[in-house]
Amino acid sequence: MTDNASNTPKAKGQGQAMWGGRFSAKPAELMQAINVSIGFDKRLWAQDLAGSRAHARMLMNQGVIASHDGEEILEGLARVEDELLSGTFPFRDEYEDIHMNIEARLRELIGPTAGRLHTARSRNDQVAVDFRLWVRDACDRTVGQLEALQKALLTQAETHADALMPGFTHLQPAQPVTFGHHLMAYVEMFGRDAGRFRDARARMNECPLGAAALAGSPFPIDRQQTASALGFDRPTANSLDSVSSRDFALEALSAASITATHLSRLAEEIVLWTTPMFGFIKLTDAFTTGSSIMPQKKNPDAAELIRAKVGRILGSLTTLTVVMKGLPLAYSKDMQEDKVPTFEAFDALELSLLAMAGMVADLTPNTENMAKAAGAGFSTATDLADWLVRTLNMPFRDAHHVTGSAVKTAEGLGVDLADLSLAQFQAIEPRITNDVYAVLTPAASAASRMSYGGTAPAQVRAQIARWKEQLA
Ligand code: ARG
């Protein structure tokens, strides 16, 4: 066997053939394999068309291209759009990315006039505007999904504004709260999350189109025109920054990661609450799965998957941060790696938000179990201490001590605080009267917490009303 022959995979042994097969691709093929992005950036086609239309119209208006050429280009782009919408558009690897695929197709449809579209433009500002438009849309969609989730939470919160449940710290029973109050905590979190997406959107809403390759354009382009045609507030002010910045995506991914963190906390609570040990809520078959071996099982898979998605989403933020770190100005091909993580993160986030809204609407609380648990674990001990302060003018630290003794007595007897007799209370603190029993029920405890933002049902209802108005 000559050296020459061994260059073909066939001439090698079995194992070598596999190795050889893998690496037999010509450098040009390997280059294409690593360079090609159409497989994922085809998702930018609508944004790419919008950018091209705005650019073509501006070039016509400015007299950079002739009107008849511009019209021909716009008609051609409409035909390209038809193909994309009907699924007949030929996506081809040899044209590398969405920008060149669309331009190549335009040329096939209208001929060499297509070549005028790229006047005063580069793929660098083209991809920058496409991606910004995509991320902007993603932020808008996310805000809508967050609001839908908030509404689902509000509906449950309103129905159960005074359903008692234990409030926890350290996952130990702390003080009684209401289920409505607990759910409203998430309404607040998701409200801030929506705010972060709105803030990010406002900051990213500047148009990079017209920065061209990196230095701007010698043609008399009107960047204000393309910016407003695409719904941007203004054009970006530095051409180098325009083509090399991806912090708009990083910011959106940060907001996504924080949202995913909040979702994972609610998901975790749903997982806990559905176990029979808690027995706080029930999900229907719509959001649970059975076990193939254990017939009694009803698993909260959707909640578990939402709990896990934060890994993927935060992973995307890490990926893009590392891609961007240390890149010299202006554009580098590294930036092509911005899309997959961003698409993936928003896909995961969207699915999580939709599934969570569905699950929240689907759940039914077992208010009896929750109320029972609300009274367990001496959850009204703080109410006893507060009563001692209010009624006997005791310093809180002393009241805390007296209450501790009462809890110890009750614990020793295996009963709740409210089950201690007046004599037993008075053995600890002789000035305690029968009035004390009124504060020892979970309902009284919750109702007494009337401070702004507290768990008293009246306060909870006030917050529900505020949010309903805000989301209307
Ligand atoms: N596909 C490229 C990207 O996603 C488009 C920009 C390519 N620019 C260039 N000069 N090669 O970043």
Short mmCIF file of C-alpha atoms and ligand atoms in Angstrom, two decimals:
data_model
loop_
_atom_site.label_atom_id
_atom_site.label_comp_id
_atom_site.label_asym_id
_atom_site.label_seq_id
_atom_site.Cartn_x
_atom_site.Cartn_y
_atom_site.Cartn_z
CA MET A 1 0.00 0.00 0.00
CA THR A 2 1.48 3.33 -1.01
CA ASP A 3 1.22 6.46 1.04
CA ASN A 4 -0.97 7.90 -1.63
CA ALA A 5 -3.46 5.11 -1.48
CA SER A 6 -3.71 5.38 2.27
CA ASN A 7 -5.08 8.88 1.87
CA THR A 8 -8.42 7.50 0.78
CA PRO A 9 -10.47 6.12 3.65
CA LYS A 10 -11.31 2.97 1.68
CA ALA A 11 -7.70 1.91 1.54
CA LYS A 12 -7.41 1.88 5.33
CA GLY A 13 -8.39 -0.69 7.88
CA GLN A 14 -11.81 -0.61 9.48
CA GLY A 15 -10.89 1.57 12.49
CA GLN A 16 -8.76 3.87 10.46
CA ALA A 17 -11.50 4.26 7.89
CA MET A 18 -13.77 5.71 10.53
CA TRP A 19 -11.11 8.13 11.60
CA GLY A 20 -10.20 8.87 8.01
CA GLY A 21 -13.83 9.27 7.07
CA ARG A 22 -14.30 11.91 9.61
CA PHE A 23 -11.34 13.94 8.58
CA SER A 24 -11.34 13.27 4.86
CA ALA A 25 -13.33 16.45 4.25
CA LYS A 26 -11.37 18.96 2.24
CA PRO A 27 -10.32 22.15 4.05
CA ALA A 28 -12.96 24.00 2.05
CA GLU A 29 -15.65 21.67 3.39
CA LEU A 30 -14.42 22.03 6.94
CA MET A 31 -14.37 25.77 6.48
CA GLN A 32 -17.96 25.67 5.31
CA ALA A 33 -18.97 23.36 8.14
CA ILE A 34 -17.64 25.71 10.82
CA ASN A 35 -18.64 28.90 9.02
CA VAL A 36 -22.19 28.11 7.98
CA SER A 37 -24.93 29.61 10.12
CA ILE A 38 -28.04 29.29 7.96
CA GLY A 39 -29.13 26.28 10.04
CA PHE A 40 -29.86 28.59 12.94
CA ASP A 41 -29.91 32.16 11.65
CA LYS A 42 -32.78 31.33 9.29
CA ARG A 43 -34.84 32.34 12.30
CA LEU A 44 -33.88 35.93 11.48
CA TRP A 45 -35.53 35.94 8.07
CA ALA A 46 -38.41 38.25 8.94
CA GLN A 47 -36.05 40.73 10.60
CA ASP A 48 -33.65 40.52 7.66
CA LEU A 49 -36.46 41.34 5.24
CA ALA A 50 -37.63 44.24 7.37
CA GLY A 51 -34.10 45.64 7.51
CA SER A 52 -33.62 45.25 3.76
CA ARG A 53 -36.91 46.95 2.99
CA ALA A 54 -36.14 49.91 5.22
CA HIS A 55 -32.66 50.15 3.71
CA ALA A 56 -33.89 49.93 0.09
CA ARG A 57 -36.54 52.61 0.66
CA MET A 58 -34.01 54.91 2.27
CA LEU A 59 -31.53 54.38 -0.59
CA MET A 60 -34.30 55.32 -3.06
CA ASN A 61 -35.41 58.35 -1.07
CA GLN A 62 -31.84 59.56 -0.86
CA GLY A 63 -31.24 59.01 -4.55
CA VAL A 64 -28.47 56.51 -3.81
CA ILE A 65 -30.24 53.99 -6.03
CA ALA A 66 -32.70 54.75 -8.83
CA SER A 67 -36.41 54.50 -7.99
CA HIS A 68 -37.05 51.81 -10.60
CA ASP A 69 -34.23 49.72 -9.15
CA GLY A 70 -35.57 50.24 -5.65
CA GLU A 71 -39.08 49.24 -6.73
CA GLU A 72 -37.72 46.15 -8.43
CA ILE A 73 -35.85 45.21 -5.26
CA LEU A 74 -38.94 45.72 -3.10
CA GLU A 75 -41.08 43.61 -5.43
CA GLY A 76 -38.40 40.94 -5.40
CA LEU A 77 -38.27 41.01 -1.60
CA ALA A 78 -42.05 40.51 -1.52
CA ARG A 79 -41.62 37.38 -3.64
CA VAL A 80 -38.86 36.18 -1.32
CA GLU A 81 -41.21 36.75 1.59
CA ASP A 82 -43.94 34.71 -0.10
CA GLU A 83 -41.52 31.83 -0.46
CA LEU A 84 -40.43 32.12 3.14
CA LEU A 85 -44.01 32.23 4.37
CA SER A 86 -45.14 29.31 2.24
CA GLY A 87 -42.09 27.23 3.13
CA THR A 88 -40.79 27.03 -0.43
CA PHE A 89 -37.74 29.24 0.11
CA PRO A 90 -34.56 27.27 -0.69
CA PHE A 91 -32.23 27.58 2.31
CA ARG A 92 -28.76 26.68 1.06
CA ASP A 93 -25.58 26.05 3.02
CA GLU A 94 -23.38 27.34 0.21
CA TYR A 95 -24.75 30.81 0.87
CA GLU A 96 -23.60 30.58 4.48
CA ASP A 97 -26.10 32.74 6.35
CA ILE A 98 -29.59 34.19 6.14
CA HIS A 99 -28.34 37.47 4.70
CA MET A 100 -26.61 35.90 1.72
CA ASN A 101 -29.34 33.30 1.25
CA ILE A 102 -31.93 36.02 0.85
CA GLU A 103 -29.73 38.16 -1.37
CA ALA A 104 -28.83 35.18 -3.57
CA ARG A 105 -32.48 34.27 -3.95
CA LEU A 106 -33.34 37.88 -4.75
CA ARG A 107 -30.77 37.82 -7.51
CA GLU A 108 -32.25 34.62 -8.93
CA LEU A 109 -35.68 36.22 -8.93
CA ILE A 110 -34.90 39.73 -10.23
CA GLY A 111 -31.41 39.55 -11.70
CA PRO A 112 -28.40 41.79 -11.16
CA THR A 113 -30.39 44.73 -9.77
CA ALA A 114 -30.43 42.70 -6.54
CA GLY A 115 -26.80 43.63 -6.18
CA ARG A 116 -27.73 47.28 -5.55
CA LEU A 117 -29.44 46.44 -2.25
CA HIS A 118 -26.13 46.01 -0.49
CA THR A 119 -25.01 49.58 -1.33
CA ALA A 120 -23.95 51.41 1.86
CA ARG A 121 -24.47 48.27 3.89
CA SER A 122 -22.39 45.40 5.25
CA ARG A 123 -23.40 42.11 6.73
CA ASN A 124 -21.95 43.50 9.94
CA ASP A 125 -24.60 46.18 10.38
CA GLN A 126 -27.16 43.90 8.73
CA VAL A 127 -26.78 41.15 11.30
CA ALA A 128 -26.56 43.71 14.09
CA VAL A 129 -29.94 45.18 13.15
CA ASP A 130 -31.54 41.78 12.49
CA PHE A 131 -30.46 40.39 15.83
CA ARG A 132 -31.46 43.52 17.70
CA LEU A 133 -34.91 43.35 16.14
CA TRP A 134 -35.19 39.69 17.11
CA VAL A 135 -34.15 40.29 20.72
CA ARG A 136 -36.49 43.29 20.91
CA ASP A 137 -39.38 41.10 19.74
CA ALA A 138 -38.37 38.43 22.23
CA CYS A 139 -38.44 40.99 25.06
CA ASP A 140 -41.91 42.15 24.00
CA ARG A 141 -43.19 38.58 23.82
CA THR A 142 -41.72 37.80 27.21
CA VAL A 143 -43.43 40.79 28.79
CA GLY A 144 -46.74 39.52 27.40
CA GLN A 145 -46.08 36.03 28.75
CA LEU A 146 -45.10 37.39 32.15
CA GLU A 147 -48.30 39.40 32.30
CA ALA A 148 -50.35 36.35 31.39
CA LEU A 149 -48.68 34.47 34.23
CA GLN A 150 -49.34 37.35 36.61
CA LYS A 151 -53.00 37.30 35.65
CA ALA A 152 -53.23 33.57 36.32
CA LEU A 153 -51.66 34.15 39.74
CA LEU A 154 -54.01 37.06 40.44
CA THR A 155 -57.07 34.95 39.70
CA GLN A 156 -55.96 32.28 42.17
CA ALA A 157 -54.89 34.89 44.70
CA GLU A 158 -58.25 36.59 44.58
CA THR A 159 -60.14 33.32 45.02
CA HIS A 160 -57.92 32.39 47.96
CA ALA A 161 -57.17 35.80 49.44
CA ASP A 162 -58.04 34.55 52.92
CA ALA A 163 -57.17 30.86 52.67
CA LEU A 164 -54.73 30.26 55.50
CA MET A 165 -51.45 28.50 55.03
CA PRO A 166 -48.21 28.38 56.98
CA GLY A 167 -45.69 31.05 56.12
CA PHE A 168 -42.16 29.67 56.28
CA THR A 169 -38.69 30.84 57.04
CA HIS A 170 -35.94 28.24 56.68
CA LEU A 171 -38.84 26.09 55.42
CA GLN A 172 -39.90 25.86 59.08
CA PRO A 173 -43.42 27.01 60.01
CA ALA A 174 -43.04 30.67 60.97
CA GLN A 175 -46.32 32.63 60.97
CA PRO A 176 -49.65 32.04 59.30
CA VAL A 177 -50.12 33.77 55.96
CA THR A 178 -52.75 33.44 53.29
CA PHE A 179 -52.38 31.51 50.06
CA GLY A 180 -53.37 34.64 48.19
CA HIS A 181 -50.58 36.57 49.87
CA HIS A 182 -48.06 33.89 48.99
CA LEU A 183 -49.10 33.90 45.33
CA MET A 184 -48.99 37.68 45.24
CA ALA A 185 -45.31 37.54 46.20
CA TYR A 186 -44.73 35.99 42.77
CA VAL A 187 -46.89 38.63 41.10
CA GLU A 188 -44.43 41.19 42.48
CA MET A 189 -41.39 39.21 41.28
CA PHE A 190 -42.76 38.71 37.79
CA GLY A 191 -43.75 42.37 37.70
CA ARG A 192 -40.13 43.37 38.30
CA ASP A 193 -39.03 40.83 35.71
CA ALA A 194 -41.32 42.44 33.13
CA GLY A 195 -39.84 45.79 34.14
CA ARG A 196 -36.34 44.49 33.45
CA PHE A 197 -37.36 43.41 29.94
CA ARG A 198 -38.96 46.81 29.34
CA ASP A 199 -35.82 48.58 30.54
CA ALA A 200 -33.61 46.40 28.36
CA ARG A 201 -35.86 47.06 25.39
CA ALA A 202 -35.72 50.82 25.87
CA ARG A 203 -31.92 50.73 26.03
CA MET A 204 -31.50 48.48 22.99
CA ASN A 205 -33.93 50.45 20.86
CA GLU A 206 -31.29 52.20 18.75
CA CYS A 207 -30.68 51.27 15.14
CA PRO A 208 -27.21 50.08 14.08
CA LEU A 209 -28.12 49.98 10.38
CA GLY A 210 -25.92 52.38 8.41
CA ALA A 211 -22.80 51.71 10.43
CA ALA A 212 -21.89 49.58 7.40
CA ALA A 213 -18.79 47.41 7.92
CA LEU A 214 -17.48 49.43 10.88
CA ALA A 215 -16.70 53.00 9.90
CA GLY A 216 -19.94 54.34 8.46
CA SER A 217 -20.74 55.04 4.83
CA PRO A 218 -19.58 57.55 2.22
CA PHE A 219 -23.05 57.50 0.64
CA PRO A 220 -25.59 60.18 1.64
CA ILE A 221 -27.63 57.74 3.72
CA ASP A 222 -30.27 58.86 6.21
CA ARG A 223 -29.95 56.77 9.32
CA GLN A 224 -32.81 58.54 11.03
CA GLN A 225 -35.10 57.29 8.30
CA THR A 226 -34.17 53.61 8.60
CA ALA A 227 -34.22 53.87 12.39
CA SER A 228 -37.79 55.17 12.51
CA ALA A 229 -38.96 52.81 9.74
CA LEU A 230 -37.86 49.91 11.94
CA GLY A 231 -39.42 51.32 15.09
CA PHE A 232 -36.17 52.39 16.73
CA ASP A 233 -36.01 55.55 18.81
CA ARG A 234 -32.86 56.78 17.07
CA PRO A 235 -29.78 55.53 15.23
CA THR A 236 -26.80 54.33 17.26
CA ALA A 237 -24.19 57.06 17.62
CA ASN A 238 -20.93 55.20 17.03
CA SER A 239 -20.41 52.96 14.03
CA LEU A 240 -17.78 50.78 15.71
CA ASP A 241 -20.01 50.21 18.71
CA SER A 242 -22.97 49.55 16.41
CA VAL A 243 -21.47 46.50 14.75
CA SER A 244 -19.59 45.10 17.72
CA SER A 245 -21.96 45.39 20.66
CA ARG A 246 -24.08 42.57 21.91
CA ASP A 247 -24.76 43.89 25.40
CA PHE A 248 -28.41 44.28 24.40
CA ALA A 249 -28.55 40.49 24.16
CA LEU A 250 -26.56 40.06 27.36
CA GLU A 251 -28.99 42.34 29.15
CA ALA A 252 -31.99 40.45 27.82
CA LEU A 253 -30.36 37.16 28.84
CA SER A 254 -29.69 38.57 32.32
CA ALA A 255 -33.34 39.48 32.63
CA ALA A 256 -34.21 36.01 31.33
CA SER A 257 -31.95 34.36 33.91
CA ILE A 258 -33.51 36.28 36.77
CA THR A 259 -36.99 35.42 35.53
CA ALA A 260 -35.98 31.78 35.22
CA THR A 261 -34.72 31.91 38.80
CA HIS A 262 -38.09 33.17 39.98
CA LEU A 263 -39.86 30.52 37.94
CA SER A 264 -37.68 27.83 39.48
CA ARG A 265 -38.64 28.96 42.98
CA LEU A 266 -42.34 28.78 42.23
CA ALA A 267 -41.79 25.46 40.47
CA GLU A 268 -40.01 24.13 43.55
CA GLU A 269 -42.89 25.18 45.75
CA ILE A 270 -45.34 23.44 43.45
CA VAL A 271 -43.22 20.30 43.66
CA LEU A 272 -43.23 20.51 47.46
CA TRP A 273 -46.89 21.42 47.77
CA THR A 274 -48.05 18.53 45.60
CA THR A 275 -46.29 15.84 47.59
CA PRO A 276 -48.72 14.10 49.94
CA MET A 277 -46.46 15.14 52.83
CA PHE A 278 -47.51 18.72 52.20
CA GLY A 279 -50.79 18.04 50.42
CA PHE A 280 -51.34 21.77 49.86
CA ILE A 281 -52.33 21.69 46.21
CA LYS A 282 -53.48 19.34 43.51
CA LEU A 283 -52.69 19.46 39.81
CA THR A 284 -54.88 17.76 37.23
CA ASP A 285 -53.63 15.17 34.76
CA ALA A 286 -53.01 18.06 32.37
CA PHE A 287 -49.81 18.99 34.20
CA THR A 288 -48.75 15.71 35.77
CA THR A 289 -47.54 12.36 34.53
CA GLY A 290 -47.96 8.87 35.88
CA SER A 291 -45.28 6.35 36.63
CA SER A 292 -44.84 3.29 34.45
CA ILE A 293 -44.35 1.10 37.51
CA MET A 294 -45.99 2.82 40.50
CA PRO A 295 -49.70 3.23 39.82
CA GLN A 296 -50.27 5.67 42.66
CA LYS A 297 -47.85 8.27 41.30
CA LYS A 298 -48.79 11.65 39.95
CA ASN A 299 -45.59 13.46 39.18
CA PRO A 300 -45.31 17.23 38.74
CA ASP A 301 -42.99 16.89 35.73
CA ALA A 302 -43.83 20.29 34.26
CA ALA A 303 -42.84 22.00 37.50
CA GLU A 304 -39.64 19.98 37.69
CA LEU A 305 -38.71 20.87 34.12
CA ILE A 306 -39.37 24.55 34.74
CA ARG A 307 -37.22 24.29 37.86
CA ALA A 308 -34.42 22.92 35.67
CA LYS A 309 -34.67 25.30 32.71
CA VAL A 310 -32.81 28.02 34.56
CA GLY A 311 -29.66 25.97 33.92
CA ARG A 312 -30.06 26.31 30.18
CA ILE A 313 -31.00 29.97 30.37
CA LEU A 314 -28.23 31.02 32.73
CA GLY A 315 -25.93 28.84 30.63
CA SER A 316 -26.79 30.97 27.61
CA LEU A 317 -25.91 34.13 29.49
CA THR A 318 -22.58 32.56 30.46
CA THR A 319 -21.96 31.41 26.89
CA LEU A 320 -22.54 34.82 25.34
CA THR A 321 -20.59 36.61 28.08
CA VAL A 322 -17.59 34.41 27.39
CA VAL A 323 -17.99 34.84 23.62
CA MET A 324 -17.91 38.63 23.96
CA LYS A 325 -15.22 38.84 26.60
CA GLY A 326 -11.94 40.21 25.30
CA LEU A 327 -13.10 40.73 21.69
CA PRO A 328 -11.28 43.62 20.06
CA LEU A 329 -13.38 46.17 18.18
CA ALA A 330 -15.12 46.02 15.83
CA TYR A 331 -16.88 42.98 14.35
CA SER A 332 -15.39 39.50 14.76
CA LYS A 333 -16.88 36.25 13.57
CA ASP A 334 -17.02 35.09 17.17
CA MET A 335 -20.21 37.09 17.34
CA GLN A 336 -21.99 34.63 15.09
CA GLU A 337 -22.06 32.48 18.22
CA ASP A 338 -24.48 34.95 19.81
CA LYS A 339 -27.57 33.47 18.21
CA VAL A 340 -27.89 29.86 19.31
CA PRO A 341 -27.66 30.57 23.04
CA THR A 342 -30.04 33.51 22.75
CA PHE A 343 -32.60 31.59 20.73
CA GLU A 344 -32.31 28.63 23.08
CA ALA A 345 -32.72 30.75 26.18
CA PHE A 346 -35.83 32.48 24.92
CA ASP A 347 -37.32 29.22 23.66
CA ALA A 348 -36.82 27.71 27.10
CA LEU A 349 -38.13 30.79 28.86
CA GLU A 350 -41.22 31.01 26.69
CA LEU A 351 -42.08 27.38 27.26
CA SER A 352 -41.51 27.78 30.99
CA LEU A 353 -43.69 30.87 31.25
CA LEU A 354 -46.51 29.33 29.25
CA ALA A 355 -46.37 26.06 31.18
CA MET A 356 -46.22 27.88 34.51
CA ALA A 357 -49.25 30.02 33.64
CA GLY A 358 -51.08 26.86 32.65
CA MET A 359 -50.09 25.09 35.84
CA VAL A 360 -51.07 28.01 38.07
CA ALA A 361 -54.51 28.10 36.44
CA ASP A 362 -54.75 24.32 36.78
CA LEU A 363 -53.94 23.99 40.47
CA THR A 364 -56.50 23.58 43.22
CA PRO A 365 -55.46 24.26 46.78
CA ASN A 366 -56.51 21.89 49.54
CA THR A 367 -57.50 24.75 51.82
CA GLU A 368 -58.34 22.40 54.69
CA ASN A 369 -54.85 20.87 54.75
CA MET A 370 -53.26 24.26 54.41
CA ALA A 371 -55.30 25.77 57.23
CA LYS A 372 -54.45 22.82 59.47
CA ALA A 373 -50.77 23.25 58.70
CA ALA A 374 -51.08 27.00 59.28
CA GLY A 375 -51.80 26.35 62.95
CA ALA A 376 -49.10 23.75 63.47
CA GLY A 377 -45.59 24.37 64.74
CA PHE A 378 -46.64 27.05 67.26
CA SER A 379 -47.08 29.43 64.36
CA THR A 380 -48.91 31.97 66.53
CA ALA A 381 -46.10 32.26 69.07
CA THR A 382 -45.21 35.72 67.76
CA ASP A 383 -48.85 36.74 68.22
CA LEU A 384 -48.64 35.70 71.88
CA ALA A 385 -45.47 37.75 72.34
CA ASP A 386 -47.06 40.74 70.58
CA TRP A 387 -50.14 40.41 72.84
CA LEU A 388 -47.93 40.48 75.93
CA VAL A 389 -46.26 43.65 74.63
CA ARG A 390 -49.54 45.35 73.75
CA THR A 391 -51.65 44.26 76.69
CA LEU A 392 -49.13 44.07 79.51
CA ASN A 393 -46.72 46.68 78.17
CA MET A 394 -43.95 44.12 78.44
CA PRO A 395 -40.65 44.82 76.64
CA PHE A 396 -40.58 42.61 73.51
CA ARG A 397 -37.48 40.71 74.65
CA ASP A 398 -39.24 39.70 77.91
CA ALA A 399 -42.39 38.80 75.99
CA HIS A 400 -40.26 36.63 73.72
CA HIS A 401 -38.92 34.83 76.78
CA VAL A 402 -42.38 34.26 78.34
CA THR A 403 -43.66 32.96 74.98
CA GLY A 404 -40.71 30.61 74.76
CA SER A 405 -41.71 29.11 78.12
CA ALA A 406 -45.32 28.71 76.92
CA VAL A 407 -44.13 26.95 73.75
CA LYS A 408 -41.93 24.68 75.87
CA THR A 409 -44.87 23.77 78.11
CA ALA A 410 -47.15 23.10 75.13
CA GLU A 411 -44.48 21.07 73.38
CA GLY A 412 -43.94 19.00 76.53
CA LEU A 413 -47.67 18.29 76.69
CA GLY A 414 -47.87 17.61 72.97
CA VAL A 415 -50.50 20.30 72.38
CA ASP A 416 -50.79 23.62 70.56
CA LEU A 417 -50.44 26.98 72.28
CA ALA A 418 -54.20 27.57 72.06
CA ASP A 419 -54.77 24.28 73.92
CA LEU A 420 -53.01 25.47 77.09
CA SER A 421 -55.42 26.29 79.90
CA LEU A 422 -55.52 29.75 81.40
CA ALA A 423 -54.03 28.27 84.58
CA GLN A 424 -51.14 26.88 82.57
CA PHE A 425 -50.57 30.28 80.95
CA GLN A 426 -50.79 32.03 84.31
CA ALA A 427 -48.26 29.66 85.82
CA ILE A 428 -45.84 31.20 83.35
CA GLU A 429 -47.11 34.81 83.52
CA PRO A 430 -49.84 35.54 86.11
CA ARG A 431 -51.15 38.65 84.28
CA ILE A 432 -52.27 36.66 81.21
CA THR A 433 -56.07 36.74 80.80
CA ASN A 434 -58.67 34.88 78.75
CA ASP A 435 -58.34 37.55 76.04
CA VAL A 436 -55.11 35.92 74.94
CA TYR A 437 -56.95 33.11 73.14
CA ALA A 438 -58.31 35.55 70.58
CA VAL A 439 -54.85 36.08 69.08
CA LEU A 440 -53.82 32.44 69.09
CA THR A 441 -55.77 31.30 66.03
CA PRO A 442 -54.07 31.40 62.62
CA ALA A 443 -56.98 33.39 61.19
CA ALA A 444 -56.65 36.09 63.86
CA SER A 445 -52.90 36.09 63.40
CA ALA A 446 -53.16 36.67 59.64
CA ALA A 447 -55.99 39.19 59.96
CA SER A 448 -53.99 41.23 62.46
CA ARG A 449 -51.13 41.84 60.02
CA MET A 450 -52.67 44.94 58.54
CA SER A 451 -49.42 46.81 57.92
CA TYR A 452 -48.97 47.89 54.31
CA GLY A 453 -48.00 44.82 52.28
CA GLY A 454 -48.88 42.49 55.16
CA THR A 455 -50.76 39.22 54.96
CA ALA A 456 -54.12 40.46 56.31
CA PRO A 457 -56.72 39.51 53.67
CA ALA A 458 -57.75 43.17 53.40
CA GLN A 459 -54.17 44.13 52.52
CA VAL A 460 -53.87 41.24 50.10
CA ARG A 461 -57.09 42.32 48.38
CA ALA A 462 -55.79 45.87 48.10
CA GLN A 463 -52.67 44.63 46.32
CA ILE A 464 -54.73 42.39 44.06
CA ALA A 465 -56.87 45.38 43.10
CA ARG A 466 -53.78 47.49 42.37
CA TRP A 467 -52.28 44.81 40.13
CA LYS A 468 -55.53 44.14 38.35
CA GLU A 469 -55.75 47.77 37.43
CA GLN A 470 -52.13 47.87 36.36
CA LEU A 471 -52.50 44.79 34.14
CA ALA A 472 -55.88 45.77 32.68
N1 ARG B 1 -23.42 35.35 9.87
C1 ARG B 1 -22.69 36.46 10.39
C2 ARG B 1 -23.01 36.65 11.90
O1 ARG B 1 -23.92 36.05 12.35
C3 ARG B 1 -23.05 37.71 9.67
C4 ARG B 1 -22.00 38.73 9.66
C5 ARG B 1 -20.86 38.26 8.86
N2 ARG B 1 -19.95 39.32 8.60
C6 ARG B 1 -18.77 39.10 8.09
N3 ARG B 1 -18.03 40.11 7.87
N4 ARG B 1 -18.38 37.90 7.79
O2 ARG B 1 -22.35 37.34 12.61
#
